[in-house]
Short mmCIF file of C-alpha atoms in Angstrom, two decimals:
data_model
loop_
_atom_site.label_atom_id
_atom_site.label_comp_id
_atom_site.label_asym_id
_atom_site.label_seq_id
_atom_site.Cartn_x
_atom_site.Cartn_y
_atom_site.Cartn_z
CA UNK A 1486 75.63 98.49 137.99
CA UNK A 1487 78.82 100.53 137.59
CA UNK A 1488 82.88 99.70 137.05
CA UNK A 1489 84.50 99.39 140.90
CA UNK A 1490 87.08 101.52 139.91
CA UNK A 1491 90.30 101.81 142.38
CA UNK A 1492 90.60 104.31 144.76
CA UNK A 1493 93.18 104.84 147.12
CA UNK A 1494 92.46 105.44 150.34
CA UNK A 1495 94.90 107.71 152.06
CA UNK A 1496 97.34 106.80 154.74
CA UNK A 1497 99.09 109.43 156.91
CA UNK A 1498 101.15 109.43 159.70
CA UNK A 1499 99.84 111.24 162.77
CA UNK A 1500 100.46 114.99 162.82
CA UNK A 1501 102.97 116.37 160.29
CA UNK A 1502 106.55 117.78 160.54
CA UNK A 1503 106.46 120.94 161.69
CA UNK A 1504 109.18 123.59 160.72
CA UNK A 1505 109.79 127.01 160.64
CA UNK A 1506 109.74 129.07 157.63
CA UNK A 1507 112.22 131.81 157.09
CA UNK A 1508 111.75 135.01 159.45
CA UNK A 1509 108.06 134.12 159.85
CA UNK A 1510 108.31 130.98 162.30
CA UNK A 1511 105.48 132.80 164.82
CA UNK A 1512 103.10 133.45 161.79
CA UNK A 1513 103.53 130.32 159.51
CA UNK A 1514 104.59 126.48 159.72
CA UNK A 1515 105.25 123.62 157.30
CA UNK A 1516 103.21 120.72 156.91
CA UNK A 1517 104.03 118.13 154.45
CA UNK A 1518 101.28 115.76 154.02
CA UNK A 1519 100.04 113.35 150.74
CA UNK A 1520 103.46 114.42 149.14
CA UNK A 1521 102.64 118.26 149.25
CA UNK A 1522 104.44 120.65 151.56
CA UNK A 1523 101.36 123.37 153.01
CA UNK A 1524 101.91 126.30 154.71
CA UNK A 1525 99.52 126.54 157.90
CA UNK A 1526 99.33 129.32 161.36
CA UNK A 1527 100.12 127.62 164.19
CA UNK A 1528 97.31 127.68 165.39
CA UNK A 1529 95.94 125.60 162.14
CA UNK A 1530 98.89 123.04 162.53
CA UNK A 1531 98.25 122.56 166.60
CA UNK A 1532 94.60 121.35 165.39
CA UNK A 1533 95.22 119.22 162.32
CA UNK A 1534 98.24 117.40 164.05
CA UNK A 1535 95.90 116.77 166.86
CA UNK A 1536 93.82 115.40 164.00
CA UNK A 1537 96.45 113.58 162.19
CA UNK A 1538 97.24 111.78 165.33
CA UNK A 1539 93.81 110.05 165.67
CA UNK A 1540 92.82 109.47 161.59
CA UNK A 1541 93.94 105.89 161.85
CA UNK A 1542 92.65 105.00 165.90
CA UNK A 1543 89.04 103.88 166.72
CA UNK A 1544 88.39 106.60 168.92
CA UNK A 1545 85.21 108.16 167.07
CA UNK A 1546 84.15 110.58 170.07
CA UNK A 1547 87.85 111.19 169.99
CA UNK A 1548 88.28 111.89 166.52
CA UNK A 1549 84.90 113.97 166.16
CA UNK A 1550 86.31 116.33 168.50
CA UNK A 1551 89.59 116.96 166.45
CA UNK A 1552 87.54 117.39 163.76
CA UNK A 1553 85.19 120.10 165.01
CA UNK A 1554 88.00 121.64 166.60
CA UNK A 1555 90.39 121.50 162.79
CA UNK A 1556 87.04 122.33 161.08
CA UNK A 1557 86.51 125.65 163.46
CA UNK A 1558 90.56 126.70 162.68
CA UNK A 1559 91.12 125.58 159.41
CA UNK A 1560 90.97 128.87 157.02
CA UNK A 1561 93.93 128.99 154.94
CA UNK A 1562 93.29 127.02 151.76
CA UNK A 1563 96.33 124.44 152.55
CA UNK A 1564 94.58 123.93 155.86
CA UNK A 1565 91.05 123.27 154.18
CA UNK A 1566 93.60 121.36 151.99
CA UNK A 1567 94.93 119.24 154.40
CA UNK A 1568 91.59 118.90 156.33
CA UNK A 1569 89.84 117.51 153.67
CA UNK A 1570 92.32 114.96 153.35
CA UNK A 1571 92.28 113.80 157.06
CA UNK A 1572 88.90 114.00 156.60
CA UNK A 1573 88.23 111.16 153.23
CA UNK A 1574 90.71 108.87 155.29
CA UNK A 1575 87.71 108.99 157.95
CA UNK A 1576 85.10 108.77 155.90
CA UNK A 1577 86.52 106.14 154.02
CA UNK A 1578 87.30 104.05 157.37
CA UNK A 1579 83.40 104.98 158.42
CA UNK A 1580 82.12 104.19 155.36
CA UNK A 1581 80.77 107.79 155.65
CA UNK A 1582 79.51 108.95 152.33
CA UNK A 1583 78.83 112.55 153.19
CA UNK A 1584 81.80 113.13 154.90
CA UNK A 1585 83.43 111.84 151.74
CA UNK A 1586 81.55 113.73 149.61
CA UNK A 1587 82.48 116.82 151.23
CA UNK A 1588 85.95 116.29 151.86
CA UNK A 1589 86.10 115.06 147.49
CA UNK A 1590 84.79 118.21 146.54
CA UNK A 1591 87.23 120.62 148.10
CA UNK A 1592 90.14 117.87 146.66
CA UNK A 1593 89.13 117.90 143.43
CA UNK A 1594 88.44 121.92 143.35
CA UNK A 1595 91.97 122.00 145.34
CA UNK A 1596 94.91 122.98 143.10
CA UNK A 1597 97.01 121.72 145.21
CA UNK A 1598 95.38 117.93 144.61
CA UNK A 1599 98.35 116.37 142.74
CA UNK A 1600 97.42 115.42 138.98
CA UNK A 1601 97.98 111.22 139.75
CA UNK A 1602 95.73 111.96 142.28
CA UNK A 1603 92.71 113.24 140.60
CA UNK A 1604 91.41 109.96 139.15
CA UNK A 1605 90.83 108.54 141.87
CA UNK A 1606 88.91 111.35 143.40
CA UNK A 1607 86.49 111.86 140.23
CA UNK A 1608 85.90 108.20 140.27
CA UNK A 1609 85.07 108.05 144.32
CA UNK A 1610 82.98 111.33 143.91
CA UNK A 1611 80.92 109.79 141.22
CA UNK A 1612 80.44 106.62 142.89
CA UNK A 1613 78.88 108.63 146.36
CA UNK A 1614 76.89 110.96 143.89
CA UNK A 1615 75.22 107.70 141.58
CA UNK A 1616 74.63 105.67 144.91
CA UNK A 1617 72.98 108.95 146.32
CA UNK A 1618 70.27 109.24 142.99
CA UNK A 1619 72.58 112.51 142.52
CA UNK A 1620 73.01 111.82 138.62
CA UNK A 1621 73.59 116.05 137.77
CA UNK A 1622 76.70 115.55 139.80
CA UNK A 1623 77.53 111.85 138.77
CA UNK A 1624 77.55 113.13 135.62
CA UNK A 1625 79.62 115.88 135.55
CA UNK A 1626 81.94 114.40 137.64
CA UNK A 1627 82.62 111.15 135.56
CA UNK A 1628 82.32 113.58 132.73
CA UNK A 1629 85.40 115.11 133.70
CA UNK A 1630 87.33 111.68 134.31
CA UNK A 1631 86.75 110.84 130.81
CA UNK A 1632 88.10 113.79 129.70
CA UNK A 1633 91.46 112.82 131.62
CA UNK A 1634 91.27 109.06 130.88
CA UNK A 1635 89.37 108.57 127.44
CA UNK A 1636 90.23 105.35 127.08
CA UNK A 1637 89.44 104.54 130.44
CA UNK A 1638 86.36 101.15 130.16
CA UNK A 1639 85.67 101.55 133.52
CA UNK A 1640 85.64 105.91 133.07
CA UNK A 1641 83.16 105.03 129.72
CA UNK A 1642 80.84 101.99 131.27
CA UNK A 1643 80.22 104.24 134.99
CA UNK A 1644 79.49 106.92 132.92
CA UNK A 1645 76.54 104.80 130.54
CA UNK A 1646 75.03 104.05 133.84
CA UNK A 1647 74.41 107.50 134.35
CA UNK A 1648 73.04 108.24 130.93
CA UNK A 1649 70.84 104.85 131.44
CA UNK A 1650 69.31 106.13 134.82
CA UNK A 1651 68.90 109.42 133.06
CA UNK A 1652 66.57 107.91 130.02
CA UNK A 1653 69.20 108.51 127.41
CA UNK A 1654 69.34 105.22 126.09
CA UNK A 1655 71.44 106.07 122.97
CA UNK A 1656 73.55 107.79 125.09
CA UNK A 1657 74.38 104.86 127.14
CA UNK A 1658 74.24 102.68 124.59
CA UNK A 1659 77.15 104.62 122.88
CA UNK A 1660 79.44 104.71 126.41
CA UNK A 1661 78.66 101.33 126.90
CA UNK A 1662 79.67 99.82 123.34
CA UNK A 1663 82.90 102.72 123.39
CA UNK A 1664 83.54 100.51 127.09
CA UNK A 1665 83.41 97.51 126.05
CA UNK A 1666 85.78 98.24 122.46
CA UNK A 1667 87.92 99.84 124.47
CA UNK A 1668 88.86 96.77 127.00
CA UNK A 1669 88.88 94.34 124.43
CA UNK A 1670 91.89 96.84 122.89
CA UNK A 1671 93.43 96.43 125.88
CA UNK A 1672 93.44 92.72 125.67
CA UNK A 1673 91.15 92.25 128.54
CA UNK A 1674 88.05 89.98 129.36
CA UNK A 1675 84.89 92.01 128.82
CA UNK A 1676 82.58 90.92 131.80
CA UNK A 1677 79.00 88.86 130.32
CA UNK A 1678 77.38 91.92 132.68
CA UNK A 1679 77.95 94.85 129.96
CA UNK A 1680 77.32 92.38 127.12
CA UNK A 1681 73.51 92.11 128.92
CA UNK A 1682 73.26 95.50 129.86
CA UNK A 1683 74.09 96.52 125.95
CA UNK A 1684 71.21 94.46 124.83
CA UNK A 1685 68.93 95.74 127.82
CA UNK A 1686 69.99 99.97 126.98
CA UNK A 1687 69.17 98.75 123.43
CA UNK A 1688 65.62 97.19 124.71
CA UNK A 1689 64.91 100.14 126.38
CA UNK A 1690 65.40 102.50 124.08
CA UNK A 1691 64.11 100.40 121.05
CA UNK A 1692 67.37 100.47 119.79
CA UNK A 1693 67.23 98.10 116.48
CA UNK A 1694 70.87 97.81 115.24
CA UNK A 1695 72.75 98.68 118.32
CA UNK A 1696 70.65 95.84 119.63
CA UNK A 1697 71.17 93.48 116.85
CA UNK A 1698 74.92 93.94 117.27
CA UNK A 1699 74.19 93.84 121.38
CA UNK A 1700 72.46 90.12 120.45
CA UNK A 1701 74.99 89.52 118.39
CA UNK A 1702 77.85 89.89 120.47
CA UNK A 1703 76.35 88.43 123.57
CA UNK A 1704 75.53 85.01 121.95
CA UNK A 1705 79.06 84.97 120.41
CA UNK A 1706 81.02 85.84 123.42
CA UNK A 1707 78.42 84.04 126.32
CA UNK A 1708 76.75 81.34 124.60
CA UNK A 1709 74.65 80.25 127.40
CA UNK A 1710 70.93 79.11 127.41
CA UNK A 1711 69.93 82.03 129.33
CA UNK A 1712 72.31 84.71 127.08
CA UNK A 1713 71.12 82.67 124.02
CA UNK A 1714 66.88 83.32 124.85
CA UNK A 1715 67.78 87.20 126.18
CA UNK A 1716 69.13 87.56 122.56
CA UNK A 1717 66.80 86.26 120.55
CA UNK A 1718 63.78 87.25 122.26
CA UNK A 1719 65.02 90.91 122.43
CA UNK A 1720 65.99 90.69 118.91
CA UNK A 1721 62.57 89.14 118.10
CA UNK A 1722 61.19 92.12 119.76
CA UNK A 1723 63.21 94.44 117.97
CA UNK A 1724 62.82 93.88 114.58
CA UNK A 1725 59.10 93.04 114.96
CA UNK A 1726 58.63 90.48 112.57
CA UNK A 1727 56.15 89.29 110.07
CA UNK A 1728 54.85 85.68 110.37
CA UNK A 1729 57.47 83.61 108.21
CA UNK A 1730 60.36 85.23 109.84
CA UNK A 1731 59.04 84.99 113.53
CA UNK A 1732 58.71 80.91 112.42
CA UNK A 1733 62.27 81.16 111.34
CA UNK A 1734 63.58 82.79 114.88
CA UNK A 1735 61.29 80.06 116.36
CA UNK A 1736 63.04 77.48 114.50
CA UNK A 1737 66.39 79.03 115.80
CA UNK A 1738 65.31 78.89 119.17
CA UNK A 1739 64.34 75.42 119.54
CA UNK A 1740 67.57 74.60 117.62
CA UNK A 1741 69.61 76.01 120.86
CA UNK A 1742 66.62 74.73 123.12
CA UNK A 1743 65.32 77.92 124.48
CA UNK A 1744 62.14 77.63 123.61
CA UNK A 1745 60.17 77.64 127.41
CA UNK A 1746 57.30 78.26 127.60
CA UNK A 1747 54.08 76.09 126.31
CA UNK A 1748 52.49 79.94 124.48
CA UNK A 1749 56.09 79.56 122.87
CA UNK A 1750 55.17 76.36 121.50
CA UNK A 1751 51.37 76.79 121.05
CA UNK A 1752 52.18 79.74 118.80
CA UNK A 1753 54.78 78.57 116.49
CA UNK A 1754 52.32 75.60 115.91
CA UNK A 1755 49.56 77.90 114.60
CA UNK A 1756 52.40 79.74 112.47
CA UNK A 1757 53.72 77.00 110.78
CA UNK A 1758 50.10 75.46 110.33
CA UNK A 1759 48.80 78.56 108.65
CA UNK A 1760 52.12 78.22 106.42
CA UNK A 1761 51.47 75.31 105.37
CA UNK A 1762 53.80 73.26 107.64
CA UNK A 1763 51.72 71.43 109.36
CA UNK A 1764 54.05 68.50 109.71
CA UNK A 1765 56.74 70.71 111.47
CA UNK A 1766 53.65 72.08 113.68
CA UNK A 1767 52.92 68.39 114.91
CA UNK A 1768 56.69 67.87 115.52
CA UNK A 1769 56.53 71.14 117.90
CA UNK A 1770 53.07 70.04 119.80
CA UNK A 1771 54.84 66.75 120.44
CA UNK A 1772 57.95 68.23 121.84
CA UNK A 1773 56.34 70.51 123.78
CA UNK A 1774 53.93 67.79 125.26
CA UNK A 1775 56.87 65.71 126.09
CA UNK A 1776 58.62 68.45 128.23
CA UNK A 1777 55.58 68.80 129.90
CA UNK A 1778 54.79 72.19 128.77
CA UNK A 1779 51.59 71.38 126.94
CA UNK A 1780 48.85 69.90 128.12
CA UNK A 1781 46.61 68.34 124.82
CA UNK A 1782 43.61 67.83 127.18
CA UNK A 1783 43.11 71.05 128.02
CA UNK A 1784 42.59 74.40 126.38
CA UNK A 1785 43.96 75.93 123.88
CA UNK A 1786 46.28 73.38 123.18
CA UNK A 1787 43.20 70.80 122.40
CA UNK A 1788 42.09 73.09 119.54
CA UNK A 1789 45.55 73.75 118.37
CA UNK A 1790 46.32 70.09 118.05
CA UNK A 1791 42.77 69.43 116.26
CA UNK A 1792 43.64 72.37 113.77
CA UNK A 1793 47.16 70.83 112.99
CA UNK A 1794 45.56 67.32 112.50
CA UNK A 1795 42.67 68.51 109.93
CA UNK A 1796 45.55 70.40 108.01
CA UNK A 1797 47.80 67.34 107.82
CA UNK A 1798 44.60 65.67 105.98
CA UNK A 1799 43.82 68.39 103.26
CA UNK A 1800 47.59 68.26 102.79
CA UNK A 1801 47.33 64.58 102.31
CA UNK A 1802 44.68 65.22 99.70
CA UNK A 1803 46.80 67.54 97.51
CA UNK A 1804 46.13 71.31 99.12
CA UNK A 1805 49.08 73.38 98.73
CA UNK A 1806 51.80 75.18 101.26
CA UNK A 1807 51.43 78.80 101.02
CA UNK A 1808 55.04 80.04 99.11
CA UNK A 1809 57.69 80.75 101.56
CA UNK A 1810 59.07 83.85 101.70
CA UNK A 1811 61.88 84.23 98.90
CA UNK A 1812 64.49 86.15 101.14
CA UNK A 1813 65.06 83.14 103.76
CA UNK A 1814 65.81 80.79 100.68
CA UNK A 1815 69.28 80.81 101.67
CA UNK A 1816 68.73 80.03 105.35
CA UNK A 1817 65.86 77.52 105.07
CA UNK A 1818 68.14 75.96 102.91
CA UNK A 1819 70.51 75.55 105.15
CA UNK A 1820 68.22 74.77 107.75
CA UNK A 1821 67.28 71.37 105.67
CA UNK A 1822 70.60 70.41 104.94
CA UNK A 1823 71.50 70.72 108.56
CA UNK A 1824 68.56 68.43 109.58
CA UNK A 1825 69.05 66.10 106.43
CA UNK A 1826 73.12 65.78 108.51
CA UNK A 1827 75.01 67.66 105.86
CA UNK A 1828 76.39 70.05 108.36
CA UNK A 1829 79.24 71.32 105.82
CA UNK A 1830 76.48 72.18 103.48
CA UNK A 1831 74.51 74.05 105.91
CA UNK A 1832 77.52 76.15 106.89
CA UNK A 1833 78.30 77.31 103.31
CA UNK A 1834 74.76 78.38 102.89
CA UNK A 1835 74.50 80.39 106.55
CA UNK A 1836 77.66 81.86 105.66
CA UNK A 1837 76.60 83.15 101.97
CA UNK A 1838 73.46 84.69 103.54
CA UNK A 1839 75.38 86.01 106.72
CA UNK A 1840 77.68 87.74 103.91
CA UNK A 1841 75.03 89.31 101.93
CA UNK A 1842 73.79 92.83 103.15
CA UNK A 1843 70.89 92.24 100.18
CA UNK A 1844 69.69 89.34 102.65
CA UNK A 1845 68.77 92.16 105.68
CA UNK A 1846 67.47 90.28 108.46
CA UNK A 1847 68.20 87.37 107.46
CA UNK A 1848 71.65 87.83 107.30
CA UNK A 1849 71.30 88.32 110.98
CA UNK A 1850 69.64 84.99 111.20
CA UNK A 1851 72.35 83.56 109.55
CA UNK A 1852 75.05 84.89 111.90
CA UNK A 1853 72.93 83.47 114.55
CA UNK A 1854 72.99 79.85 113.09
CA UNK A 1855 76.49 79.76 112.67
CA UNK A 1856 77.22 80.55 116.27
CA UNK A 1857 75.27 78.15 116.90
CA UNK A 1858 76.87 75.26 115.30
CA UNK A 1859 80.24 76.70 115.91
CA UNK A 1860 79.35 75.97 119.88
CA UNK A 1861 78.23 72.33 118.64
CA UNK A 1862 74.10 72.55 118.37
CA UNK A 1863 72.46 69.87 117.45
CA UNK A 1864 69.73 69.29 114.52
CA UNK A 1865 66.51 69.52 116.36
CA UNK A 1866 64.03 71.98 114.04
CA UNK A 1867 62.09 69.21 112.89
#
């Protein structure tokens, strides 16, 4: 994916207005074309008006034989000037990549290629090059755009694409979250597309706070089902957790129903029976039986379901839950009071662990479970 960035294509009337030019009229005319007045032979100006005079017909045989002929003359550099801008009308009208190619690089190496104009030509260039697999030249080319437009989202996001195909996830990453800051200064929407492709680079490159922030962001700006699973699997992935806190991103995920899959539910079962839960674990066999994801006839969930029975008896006869792990008090917490309806409660908790850096991941967590209520969740851990 890159930015469609604008670029003009170039209109010109056939020919151009020939004139003579002081006490050379046999040796040199004037040709003013794309706002630049270019000295050309005669013999130069015969072929490129010919040119000029068939750019916007549909006469391809036509045309190609202008074009041989204004290729063959053309020497000067205004000629080559004006050539190559005949010829990126074509090739934009053919949808001709090469020719475009061709007639970009001699604009953008042109000094007479007028500053407003040059943009648009490093952005076209570095289009052909990244559709072509050409990323050397993609690069350097959108390289040098940035350098003229630095603030430029669509300049910064074509460019991560480039460092993404190139394996430099942190690279891209960087372009990509520089992109996305950079039209939200502007005041405009930031497309759910980059937010996705963030948390992808950061995938990739096993990227664990860009990618937090990546989840982050994408949950609080695109708070869809399929935005919310992408997030918190990746971030599950990320910050490969121990048992208790892969329960607690279980628990998140059937909050905001993205739990999908019957392994899903089989394993947070086994968790939460090994930590003592094994009241919770029956809740999540049920659910998942009654969205037909689990099967308790059949294997493994049979076993899993006999497991979570014979712990709910030895809990029954006074065995103990294993001690839950002391850094999620503030977020289990909250998790209860949210089930037991105090939803007030729950926020004041979530935020006081989102706001502690002491908390580490589970601050993280916390964010999470605030977006979640703030998009109107609810209750359904237990």
């Amino acid at each position: 994916m890159f930015a469609r960035l604008a670029v003009p294509l170039m209109l010109f009337a056939g020919g151009g207005i020939l004139t003579a030019v002081g006490a050379q009229a046999q040796v040199s005319t004037s040709l003013e074309l794309g706002g630049s007045r270019l000295a050309v032979s005669p013999q130069e100006m015969k072929a490129l008006s010919a040119l000029g005079g068939l750019v916007r017909g549909g006469q391809r045989a036509a045309q190609d034989k202008a074009l041989a002929e204004a290729r063959r003359v053309a020497n000067s550099r205004d000629a080559r000037y004006a050539l190559a801008l005949y010829e990126l009308e074509i090739g934009n009208r053919r949808g001709d990549d090469a020719m475009r190619a061709e007639a970009l690089d001699v604009l953008i190496a042109s000094q007479t290629t007028r500053p407003e104009k040059l943009p648009g030509h490093l952005a076209a260039r570095g289009q052909i090059a990244f559709r072509a697999g050409d990323f050397d030249t993609a690069d350097r080319v959108w390289s040098r755009l940035l350098e003229l437009t630095p603030s430029d989202p669509d300049a910064l996001a074509n460019l991560a694409q480039v460092r993404l195909a190139r394996k430099d996830a942190p690279g891209a990453m960087d372009l990509l979250t520089r992109a996305i800051a950079a039209r939200e200064a502007l005041g405009q929407p930031v497309s759910a597309i980059w937010y996705r492709q963030r948390l992808s680079i950061a995938q990739q490159g096993n990227l664990v706070e860009p990618g937090v922030a990546a989840a982050r962001a994408l949950v609080g700006a695109y708070p869809t089902p399929e935005n919310w699973r992408a997030a918190l699997s990746i971030y599950r992935q990320l910050v490969a957790p121990d048992a208790a806190f892969e329960i607690d991103i279980s628990r998140l995920m059937r909050h905001v129903g993205v739990l999908v899959q019957g392994a899903e539910y089989q394993r947070m079962a086994q968790l939460l029976t090994q930590a003592g839960e094994a009241s919770e674990a029956k809740s999540v066999l049920d659910e998942g039986t009654s969205r037909g994801l689990l099967d308790p006839r059949t294997s493994p969930t049979r076993e899993i379901i006999a497991e979570v029975d014979r712990a709910i008896v030895k809990r029954r006869n006074g065995s103990r839950a294993a001690p839950p792990d002391p850094k999620g008090t503030q977020v289990r917490s909250g998790i209860a009071r949210l089930v037991a309806g105090q939803r007030t409660e729950a926020e004041v908790l979530f935020r006081a662990a989102a706001a502690d850096p002491a908390n580490g991941r589970y601050a993280d967590l916390a964010f999470f479970w605030l977006a979640s209520l703030a998009q109107g969740q609810p209750a359904t851990v237990r």
